Tab-separated table of C-alpha atoms in Angstrom:
chain	number	residue	atom	x	y	z
A	1	MET	CA	97.317	30.078	-12.175
A	2	TRP	CA	98.545	33.524	-11.109
A	3	LEU	CA	95.974	35.257	-13.285
A	4	GLY	CA	93.182	33.245	-11.699
A	5	SER	CA	94.476	34.077	-8.224
A	6	LEU	CA	94.563	37.773	-9.042
A	7	THR	CA	91.016	37.602	-10.384
A	8	PHE	CA	89.897	35.744	-7.276
A	9	LEU	CA	91.446	38.432	-5.059
A	10	ALA	CA	89.809	41.132	-7.126
A	11	VAL	CA	86.415	39.504	-6.574
A	12	VAL	CA	87.085	39.267	-2.847
A	13	VAL	CA	88.167	42.901	-2.643
A	14	SER	CA	85.096	44.042	-4.532
A	15	LEU	CA	82.861	42.067	-2.216
A	16	VAL	CA	84.356	43.419	0.991
A	17	SER	CA	84.964	46.960	-0.203
A	18	ALA	CA	81.764	48.074	1.528
A	19	LYS	CA	81.615	48.653	5.272
A	20	THR	CA	82.996	45.571	6.980
A	21	VAL	CA	82.954	44.297	10.515
A	22	THR	CA	85.340	41.388	10.891
A	23	VAL	CA	85.552	38.855	13.708
A	24	ASP	CA	88.630	36.654	13.471
A	25	LEU	CA	88.652	33.649	15.782
A	26	SER	CA	91.004	31.507	13.761
A	27	PHE	CA	93.262	28.853	15.287
A	28	ARG	CA	91.796	29.099	18.774
A	29	GLY	CA	91.092	25.393	19.196
A	30	LEU	CA	87.381	26.242	19.554
A	31	LYS	CA	84.639	23.661	19.457
A	32	LYS	CA	81.157	24.599	18.293
A	33	GLU	CA	79.939	24.739	21.923
A	34	ASP	CA	82.671	27.227	22.800
A	35	PHE	CA	81.582	29.544	20.031
A	36	PHE	CA	77.806	29.284	20.167
A	37	VAL	CA	77.516	29.268	23.991
A	38	LYS	CA	80.456	31.346	25.182
A	39	MET	CA	82.091	33.393	22.454
A	40	GLN	CA	79.213	34.833	20.464
A	41	SER	CA	77.881	36.662	23.508
A	42	GLN	CA	81.047	38.753	23.385
A	43	PHE	CA	80.265	40.085	19.911
A	44	ASN	CA	77.328	41.673	18.230
A	45	LEU	CA	77.128	39.082	15.449
A	46	GLN	CA	74.148	40.827	13.923
A	47	GLU	CA	76.520	43.465	12.535
A	48	VAL	CA	79.385	41.130	11.613
A	49	THR	CA	80.095	40.925	7.892
A	50	ASP	CA	83.179	38.654	7.954
A	51	LEU	CA	83.378	35.730	10.369
A	52	ILE	CA	86.689	33.837	10.341
A	53	LEU	CA	86.604	30.513	12.190
A	54	THR	CA	89.366	28.695	10.360
A	55	GLY	CA	91.649	26.239	12.150
A	56	ASN	CA	89.278	25.241	14.942
A	57	GLU	CA	87.501	22.016	15.938
A	58	PHE	CA	83.944	22.515	14.675
A	59	ASP	CA	82.311	19.255	13.605
A	60	SER	CA	79.130	21.008	12.450
A	61	PHE	CA	77.725	24.493	11.954
A	62	LEU	CA	74.062	25.453	12.326
A	63	ASP	CA	72.876	28.950	11.503
A	64	CYS	CA	69.951	28.668	13.915
A	65	SER	CA	72.354	29.001	16.826
A	66	THR	CA	73.434	32.514	15.892
A	67	ASN	CA	72.342	35.672	14.106
A	68	LEU	CA	74.148	36.117	10.805
A	69	GLU	CA	71.906	38.717	9.221
A	70	MET	CA	74.705	40.878	7.747
A	71	LEU	CA	77.200	38.106	7.122
A	72	ARG	CA	78.929	38.230	3.712
A	73	THR	CA	81.995	36.038	4.386
A	74	LEU	CA	82.088	32.809	6.392
A	75	ASP	CA	85.362	30.898	6.699
A	76	LEU	CA	85.070	27.465	8.277
A	77	SER	CA	88.145	25.954	6.659
A	78	GLN	CA	90.512	23.574	8.474
A	79	ASN	CA	87.947	22.334	10.942
A	80	HIS	CA	86.375	18.882	11.365
A	81	LEU	CA	83.090	19.653	9.654
A	82	GLN	CA	80.907	16.736	8.662
A	83	ARG	CA	77.828	18.859	7.991
A	84	PHE	CA	76.575	22.435	8.010
A	85	PHE	CA	73.128	23.970	7.559
A	86	PHE	CA	71.391	27.182	6.541
A	87	LEU	CA	67.832	26.690	7.716
A	88	CYS	CA	66.605	29.458	10.009
A	89	LYS	CA	66.504	32.586	7.859
A	90	GLU	CA	64.670	33.111	4.615
A	91	GLU	CA	67.622	34.612	2.799
A	92	TYR	CA	71.220	35.408	3.641
A	93	ASN	CA	73.608	37.951	2.166
A	94	LEU	CA	76.386	35.363	2.216
A	95	GLN	CA	78.693	35.843	-0.771
A	96	ILE	CA	81.872	33.942	0.220
A	97	LEU	CA	81.826	30.500	1.831
A	98	ASN	CA	84.997	28.553	2.564
A	99	VAL	CA	84.552	25.041	3.950
A	100	SER	CA	87.767	23.579	2.563
A	101	HIS	CA	90.009	21.142	4.485
A	102	ASN	CA	87.183	19.477	6.377
A	103	LYS	CA	85.572	16.020	6.491
A	104	LEU	CA	82.514	16.581	4.338
A	105	GLU	CA	81.372	13.407	2.568
A	106	TYR	CA	78.055	14.635	1.242
A	107	ILE	CA	76.214	17.950	1.027
A	108	ASP	CA	72.453	17.783	1.173
A	109	ASP	CA	69.749	20.262	0.249
A	110	ASN	CA	69.697	21.756	3.763
A	111	ALA	CA	73.237	23.040	3.269
A	112	PHE	CA	73.100	24.448	-0.250
A	113	ASN	CA	69.606	25.747	-0.793
A	114	ASP	CA	67.749	28.801	-2.015
A	115	ARG	CA	68.521	30.641	1.247
A	116	ILE	CA	71.992	31.641	0.022
A	117	PRO	CA	71.307	32.730	-3.584
A	118	LYS	CA	73.891	35.543	-3.490
A	119	LEU	CA	76.888	33.223	-3.127
A	120	LYS	CA	79.721	34.104	-5.530
A	121	ILE	CA	82.699	32.191	-4.106
A	122	LEU	CA	82.494	28.605	-2.864
A	123	ASP	CA	85.507	26.539	-1.776
A	124	LEU	CA	84.865	22.840	-1.119
A	125	SER	CA	88.410	21.624	-1.712
A	126	PHE	CA	90.197	19.004	0.421
A	127	ASN	CA	87.134	17.196	1.673
A	128	LYS	CA	85.802	13.646	1.185
A	129	LEU	CA	83.098	14.320	-1.387
A	130	THR	CA	82.285	11.465	-3.753
A	131	VAL	CA	79.183	12.845	-5.496
A	132	VAL	CA	78.254	16.117	-7.196
A	133	ASN	CA	74.652	15.749	-8.320
A	134	GLU	CA	72.116	17.922	-10.160
A	135	THR	CA	70.597	19.509	-7.029
A	136	MET	CA	73.756	20.252	-5.076
A	137	LEU	CA	74.623	23.465	-6.943
A	138	GLN	CA	71.356	24.302	-8.667
A	139	HIS	CA	70.619	27.482	-6.692
A	140	PHE	CA	73.958	29.196	-7.355
A	141	THR	CA	73.033	31.021	-10.513
A	142	ILE	CA	75.445	33.924	-9.861
A	143	LEU	CA	78.348	31.812	-8.529
A	144	GLU	CA	81.662	32.929	-10.072
A	145	TYR	CA	84.287	30.766	-8.333
A	146	LEU	CA	83.978	27.058	-7.456
A	147	SER	CA	86.660	24.716	-6.159
A	148	LEU	CA	86.088	20.974	-5.774
A	149	SER	CA	89.760	20.055	-5.923
A	150	HIS	CA	91.319	17.221	-3.906
A	151	ASN	CA	88.093	15.323	-3.333
A	152	PRO	CA	87.765	11.593	-4.205
A	153	ILE	CA	84.905	12.274	-6.610
A	154	ALA	CA	86.125	10.035	-9.462
A	155	ASP	CA	83.180	9.519	-11.837
A	156	GLY	CA	80.671	10.880	-9.297
A	157	ILE	CA	79.950	14.127	-11.168
A	158	HIS	CA	76.494	13.940	-12.738
A	159	GLU	CA	76.171	15.085	-16.315
A	160	SER	CA	74.148	18.222	-15.551
A	161	ALA	CA	75.803	19.104	-12.229
A	162	PHE	CA	77.228	22.404	-13.557
A	163	TRP	CA	74.487	23.386	-15.966
A	164	ASN	CA	72.922	26.087	-13.743
A	165	LEU	CA	76.278	27.791	-13.070
A	166	LYS	CA	76.023	30.069	-16.075
A	167	ALA	CA	77.887	32.933	-14.373
A	168	LEU	CA	80.834	30.727	-13.361
A	169	LYS	CA	84.261	32.107	-14.319
A	170	HIS	CA	86.690	29.903	-12.360
A	171	LEU	CA	86.342	26.148	-11.904
A	172	ASP	CA	88.920	24.058	-10.036
A	173	LEU	CA	88.640	20.280	-10.483
A	174	LYS	CA	92.256	19.457	-9.705
A	175	ASP	CA	93.039	15.953	-8.421
A	176	ILE	CA	89.506	14.607	-8.057
A	177	SER	CA	90.457	11.185	-9.534
A	178	ALA	CA	88.192	11.712	-12.536
A	179	PRO	CA	88.897	9.155	-15.303
A	180	TYR	CA	87.098	11.316	-17.873
A	181	PHE	CA	85.002	14.454	-18.298
A	182	LEU	CA	81.902	14.099	-20.430
A	183	PRO	CA	81.622	16.438	-23.445
A	184	THR	CA	78.421	17.887	-21.944
A	185	PHE	CA	79.910	18.797	-18.538
A	186	PHE	CA	80.851	22.347	-19.497
A	187	LYS	CA	78.417	23.100	-22.314
A	188	THR	CA	76.490	25.854	-20.453
A	189	LEU	CA	79.568	27.508	-18.894
A	190	THR	CA	79.847	30.194	-21.539
A	191	ASN	CA	81.555	32.651	-19.159
A	192	LEU	CA	84.198	30.233	-17.885
A	193	SER	CA	87.687	31.734	-18.170
A	194	THR	CA	89.814	29.509	-15.880
A	195	LEU	CA	89.658	25.712	-15.739
A	196	ASP	CA	91.951	23.410	-13.767
A	197	ILE	CA	91.523	19.684	-14.502
A	198	SER	CA	95.117	18.793	-13.677
A	199	TRP	CA	96.283	15.627	-11.920
A	200	ASN	CA	93.362	13.532	-13.081
A	201	PRO	CA	93.904	10.206	-14.925
A	202	ILE	CA	92.230	11.437	-18.110
A	203	SER	CA	93.701	10.489	-21.486
A	204	ALA	CA	91.628	12.773	-23.703
A	205	ILE	CA	90.783	16.468	-23.538
A	206	PRO	CA	87.016	17.000	-23.198
A	207	LEU	CA	85.006	19.500	-25.168
A	208	LEU	CA	85.795	22.851	-23.549
A	209	PRO	CA	84.153	26.302	-23.636
A	210	ILE	CA	85.843	28.543	-26.224
A	211	SER	CA	85.753	31.363	-23.655
A	212	LEU	CA	88.641	29.776	-21.695
A	213	GLN	CA	91.674	31.954	-21.029
A	214	GLU	CA	93.583	29.625	-18.676
A	215	LEU	CA	93.771	25.837	-18.830
A	216	ASP	CA	95.780	23.443	-16.669
A	217	LEU	CA	96.254	19.859	-17.921
A	218	SER	CA	99.313	19.088	-15.802
A	219	GLY	CA	99.778	15.562	-14.501
A	220	THR	CA	97.201	14.010	-16.860
A	221	GLN	CA	97.668	11.132	-19.335
A	222	VAL	CA	96.933	13.332	-22.356
A	223	THR	CA	99.339	13.117	-25.324
A	224	ASN	CA	97.261	14.484	-28.217
A	225	PHE	CA	96.463	18.190	-28.564
A	226	GLY	CA	95.408	18.228	-32.211
A	227	ASN	CA	91.723	19.048	-31.561
A	228	LEU	CA	92.333	21.868	-29.089
A	229	TYR	CA	90.411	24.907	-30.338
A	230	LEU	CA	90.525	27.730	-27.796
A	231	PRO	CA	91.063	31.037	-29.614
A	232	GLN	CA	90.966	33.108	-26.398
A	233	LEU	CA	93.338	30.930	-24.358
A	234	ARG	CA	96.284	32.889	-22.928
A	235	GLU	CA	97.933	30.331	-20.638
A	236	LEU	CA	98.345	26.565	-21.059
A	237	ARG	CA	100.090	24.364	-18.497
A	238	LEU	CA	101.285	20.886	-19.505
A	239	ASN	CA	103.606	20.246	-16.577
A	240	TYR	CA	104.646	16.824	-15.255
A	241	MET	CA	102.866	14.893	-18.006
A	242	PRO	CA	103.964	11.257	-17.486
A	243	ASN	CA	103.230	9.976	-21.017
A	244	LEU	CA	104.330	12.987	-23.026
A	245	THR	CA	107.266	11.924	-25.229
A	246	SER	CA	106.991	14.284	-28.189
A	247	VAL	CA	105.123	17.467	-29.019
A	248	ALA	CA	104.492	18.930	-32.452
A	249	LEU	CA	103.785	22.578	-31.765
A	250	ASN	CA	101.747	22.730	-34.966
A	251	ASP	CA	99.000	20.950	-32.994
A	252	LEU	CA	98.598	24.186	-31.032
A	253	GLU	CA	98.038	26.315	-34.124
A	254	ASN	CA	94.467	27.182	-33.063
A	255	LEU	CA	95.689	28.787	-29.826
A	256	THR	CA	96.247	32.112	-31.536
A	257	SER	CA	96.083	34.170	-28.312
A	258	LEU	CA	98.402	31.971	-26.234
A	259	GLU	CA	100.978	33.986	-24.260
A	260	THR	CA	102.325	31.419	-21.768
A	261	LEU	CA	103.120	27.757	-22.487
A	262	SER	CA	104.786	25.548	-19.877
A	263	MET	CA	105.989	21.942	-20.094
A	264	ILE	CA	107.913	21.689	-16.845
A	265	GLY	CA	109.020	18.344	-15.431
A	266	CYS	CA	107.950	16.154	-18.385
A	267	LYS	CA	110.771	13.646	-17.926
A	268	ARG	CA	109.890	11.546	-20.991
A	269	LEU	CA	109.620	14.511	-23.352
A	270	THR	CA	112.540	14.048	-25.772
A	271	GLN	CA	111.302	15.624	-28.994
A	272	LEU	CA	109.962	19.066	-29.763
A	273	SER	CA	109.181	19.909	-33.365
A	274	LEU	CA	107.643	22.611	-35.532
A	275	TRP	CA	107.329	21.887	-39.225
A	276	PRO	CA	106.850	24.691	-41.789
A	277	GLN	CA	103.312	25.709	-42.604
A	278	ILE	CA	101.332	28.645	-43.881
A	279	GLY	CA	100.922	31.207	-41.118
A	280	VAL	CA	102.752	31.696	-37.834
A	281	VAL	CA	102.271	29.168	-35.032
A	282	LEU	CA	101.700	30.722	-31.575
A	283	PRO	CA	102.116	34.305	-32.810
A	284	ARG	CA	101.578	35.900	-29.358
A	285	LEU	CA	103.717	33.566	-27.247
A	286	GLN	CA	105.709	35.518	-24.651
A	287	ARG	CA	106.896	32.827	-22.222
A	288	PHE	CA	107.888	29.252	-23.086
A	289	SER	CA	109.061	26.985	-20.251
A	290	ILE	CA	110.454	23.503	-20.990
A	291	LYS	CA	112.479	22.994	-17.821
A	292	GLY	CA	113.332	19.639	-16.291
A	293	CYS	CA	112.338	17.522	-19.302
A	294	GLY	CA	114.238	14.884	-21.308
A	295	LEU	CA	115.363	17.047	-24.227
A	296	GLU	CA	118.864	16.449	-25.620
A	297	THR	CA	118.645	18.761	-28.605
A	298	LEU	CA	116.465	21.299	-30.394
A	299	GLY	CA	115.829	21.265	-34.133
A	300	VAL	CA	116.613	24.328	-36.192
A	301	ASP	CA	112.920	24.380	-37.160
A	302	LEU	CA	112.276	26.028	-33.758
A	303	ARG	CA	114.507	29.013	-34.529
A	304	ALA	CA	111.713	31.421	-35.513
A	305	LEU	CA	109.585	30.576	-32.466
A	306	MET	CA	112.518	30.957	-30.085
A	307	GLN	CA	113.449	34.246	-31.708
A	308	GLN	CA	110.003	35.788	-31.306
A	309	THR	CA	109.379	34.591	-27.716
A	310	ALA	CA	110.504	37.050	-25.047
A	311	VAL	CA	111.243	34.496	-22.287
A	312	VAL	CA	112.424	30.940	-23.033
A	313	GLU	CA	113.382	28.654	-20.119
A	314	LEU	CA	115.472	25.584	-20.988
A	315	GLU	CA	117.141	24.592	-17.717
A	316	ASN	CA	117.684	21.084	-16.349
A	317	ASN	CA	117.470	19.062	-19.550
A	318	PRO	CA	120.107	16.414	-20.483
A	319	TRP	CA	121.492	18.513	-23.339
A	320	LYS	CA	123.877	17.013	-25.896
A	321	CYS	CA	126.103	19.878	-26.967
A	322	ASP	CA	127.091	19.170	-30.566
A	323	CYS	CA	126.685	20.796	-33.964
A	324	LYS	CA	122.893	20.407	-33.800
A	325	LEU	CA	122.752	23.077	-31.074
A	326	GLU	CA	125.029	25.510	-32.846
A	327	TRP	CA	122.084	27.567	-34.047
A	328	VAL	CA	121.049	28.134	-30.415
A	329	SER	CA	124.474	29.639	-29.691
A	330	LEU	CA	123.982	32.059	-32.560
A	331	LEU	CA	120.890	33.443	-30.808
A	332	ASN	CA	122.919	34.389	-27.740
A	333	SER	CA	123.315	37.984	-28.833
A	334	THR	CA	119.606	38.573	-28.303
A	335	LYS	CA	118.261	35.630	-26.300
A	336	ASN	CA	121.249	34.337	-24.361
A	337	LEU	CA	119.712	30.860	-24.420
A	338	GLY	CA	123.128	29.294	-24.091
A	339	GLN	CA	123.234	30.388	-20.455
A	340	ASP	CA	120.275	28.081	-19.734
A	341	ILE	CA	121.703	25.041	-21.506
A	342	ARG	CA	124.133	23.080	-19.354
A	343	CYS	CA	125.683	20.197	-21.292
A	344	ARG	CA	125.456	16.605	-20.105
A	345	THR	CA	127.130	15.056	-23.152
A	346	PRO	CA	129.622	14.617	-24.767
A	347	ASP	CA	132.150	14.052	-21.982
A	348	GLN	CA	134.461	16.898	-23.007
A	349	HIS	CA	131.623	19.399	-22.520
A	350	HIS	CA	129.958	17.824	-19.460
A	351	GLY	CA	128.877	20.470	-16.964
A	352	LYS	CA	129.642	23.399	-19.273
A	353	PHE	CA	127.146	25.959	-20.448
A	354	LEU	CA	126.562	26.047	-24.183
A	355	ALA	CA	127.476	29.729	-24.237
A	356	GLU	CA	130.992	28.860	-23.022
A	357	ILE	CA	131.782	26.485	-25.908
A	358	PRO	CA	133.253	27.872	-29.154
A	359	SER	CA	131.308	26.951	-32.271
A	360	TYR	CA	134.214	24.978	-33.776
A	361	GLU	CA	134.118	22.610	-30.762
A	362	LEU	CA	130.463	21.736	-31.358
A	363	GLN	CA	131.126	18.656	-33.494
A	364	CYS	CA	128.812	15.819	-34.458
A	365	ASP	CA	130.010	12.213	-34.426
A	366	TYR	CA	128.612	9.650	-36.794
A	367	ASP	CA	126.325	7.283	-35.049
A	368	SER	CA	127.917	3.867	-35.637
A	369	SER	CA	124.875	2.115	-34.241
A	370	VAL	CA	122.997	3.427	-37.264
A	371	LEU	CA	125.830	3.374	-39.825
A	372	TYR	CA	126.826	-0.284	-39.429
A	373	PRO	CA	123.375	-1.716	-40.129
A	374	ILE	CA	123.140	0.471	-43.212
A	375	LEU	CA	126.508	-0.794	-44.524
A	376	TRP	CA	125.652	-4.416	-43.862
A	377	THR	CA	122.350	-3.966	-45.644
A	378	CYS	CA	124.130	-2.501	-48.692
A	379	PHE	CA	126.641	-5.360	-48.802
A	380	SER	CA	123.869	-7.944	-48.502
A	381	ILE	CA	121.920	-6.373	-51.335
A	382	LEU	CA	125.053	-6.292	-53.517
A	383	PHE	CA	125.863	-9.946	-52.776
A	384	ILE	CA	122.335	-11.075	-53.629
A	385	ALA	CA	122.446	-9.048	-56.837
A	386	LEU	CA	125.676	-10.793	-57.898
A	387	ILE	CA	124.136	-14.231	-57.310
A	388	ILE	CA	121.044	-13.372	-59.327
A	389	SER	CA	123.196	-11.972	-62.181
A	390	THR	CA	125.266	-15.184	-62.321
A	391	ILE	CA	122.159	-17.361	-62.499
A	392	LEU	CA	120.634	-15.250	-65.242
A	393	LEU	CA	123.889	-15.332	-67.222
A	394	PHE	CA	124.019	-19.125	-66.944
A	395	LEU	CA	120.433	-19.467	-68.106
A	396	LYS	CA	121.115	-17.356	-71.198
A	397	ARG	CA	123.619	-19.901	-72.738
A	398	PRO	CA	122.544	-21.260	-76.220
A	399	ILE	CA	120.505	-24.473	-76.112
A	400	GLY	CA	122.875	-26.136	-78.609
A	401	GLN	CA	125.678	-25.973	-76.037
A	402	TRP	CA	123.812	-27.959	-73.395
A	403	ASN	CA	124.840	-31.588	-72.715
A	404	PHE	CA	122.031	-34.118	-72.091
A	405	LYS	CA	122.895	-37.433	-70.492
A	406	GLY	CA	120.423	-40.321	-70.394
A	407	ARG	CA	120.490	-42.987	-67.779
A	408	ASN	CA	122.037	-46.352	-69.097
A	409	ARG	CA	122.393	-44.819	-72.509
A	410	ASP	CA	125.193	-43.560	-74.652
A	411	THR	CA	125.928	-39.962	-74.344
A	412	VAL	CA	124.922	-37.996	-77.387
A	413	THR	CA	126.353	-34.588	-78.015
A	414	TYR	CA	124.699	-32.214	-80.400
A	415	LYS	CA	126.768	-29.505	-82.000
A	416	ASN	CA	126.041	-26.791	-84.428
A	417	VAL	CA	127.554	-28.524	-87.490
A	418	VAL	CA	126.478	-29.044	-91.058
A	419	GLU	CA	126.597	-32.629	-92.286
A	420	SER	CA	126.061	-34.052	-95.771
A	421	ASN	CA	123.354	-36.549	-96.736
A	422	ASN	CA	125.974	-39.308	-97.167
A	423	ASP	CA	127.170	-38.860	-93.622
A	424	LEU	CA	123.608	-39.034	-92.370
A	425	VAL	CA	123.026	-42.364	-94.262
A	426	ARG	CA	126.230	-43.813	-92.828
A	427	ILE	CA	125.300	-42.809	-89.273
A	428	LEU	CA	121.842	-44.362	-89.581
A	429	ALA	CA	123.295	-47.641	-90.993
A	430	VAL	CA	125.738	-47.989	-88.157
A	431	SER	CA	122.977	-47.333	-85.645
A	432	GLU	CA	120.739	-50.117	-87.141
A	433	THR	CA	123.622	-52.660	-87.069
A	434	GLN	CA	124.254	-51.955	-83.386
A	435	ASP	CA	120.586	-52.460	-82.562
A	436	ARG	CA	120.529	-55.943	-84.272
A	437	ASN	CA	123.642	-57.075	-82.445
A	438	GLU	CA	122.075	-56.145	-79.101
A	439	GLU	CA	118.989	-58.235	-79.934
């Protein structure tokens, strides 16, 4: 988010670069009565451009009680605000409004209205907002920075709540308990460059403006990145993803401008892959952070990506230092990745850095848990094949060699012999005599 912060500061500097008169009354323990009745008589508020009232005890703020004709910046953060109003002047020059870290539950039309059309920076973070409707932000057609983070909004954002913010460049929706973001939420935000939707219980990435340059999905339930098409994106954060177990970097092939990719603290991430394909995946990547995950090894298919990336951070993974990581050691001359890989297994290398281990000591053991089932399967197949062969061999014996025994009858055996006619007559005669005797 450093790029967004720098942009935010640049906007602030540009807004206050003109002649400024600043009154800083921060952290004075002031209540609204102290300011409006006692303090403002000590200043010529008509000429004040920046009024800093952060860290006090205001529970409301009403513009009718003071003259804010030249005011460009108003900071009411870290108070006890439950409401504020801009009612008593036709139009204000207010460009920066910070009401973060207060107790706002709802903002009505008397707070955000057409009297402050020049607003460019609005911070509503760390309040108690539950609804963002169509009218709340409709007058801020030149607003560039909006933060609604750390509010219990959940599904309280109306479909067209952001549609009038066509000049918006930075939108912070971090930790607002949103279970989803509708595909139409961001459809008019064609100038949006920074979006933070981290730490929300979403499981799918919504349709996003292709103008995005920074995207933060950290702490979400997302596991599939196959439909992510953001050709201008330069930074993607996937930190602390609880359900992320494997990532195929080919799914990020449409992020052709990506320079920074981070997957920090994804404890269940155990597999990182990159299969061969036409064209280079992540051709502009300059920093790749996969610290504090569950990786034990890296496939040799990642060699080209690791070689082309200027900064690769691999610390605090449970690395298994065997022959599968030997290729990483060979990159030490240029990348020195082995200094980031501290071995957890096997025991003889526990606690060592990969760079300290000679290549001939990086040995792979056969996995008996896999080998034994394979052997038993082979033996079983062979045994069954022998049984089937024996049965088939038995069935192929000539019919003339089979013995047939009848119940309560003499056993007759047929053989392949040639007998004369006289023998046949004698056999038949004997058979007839036996039959008469039995009768």
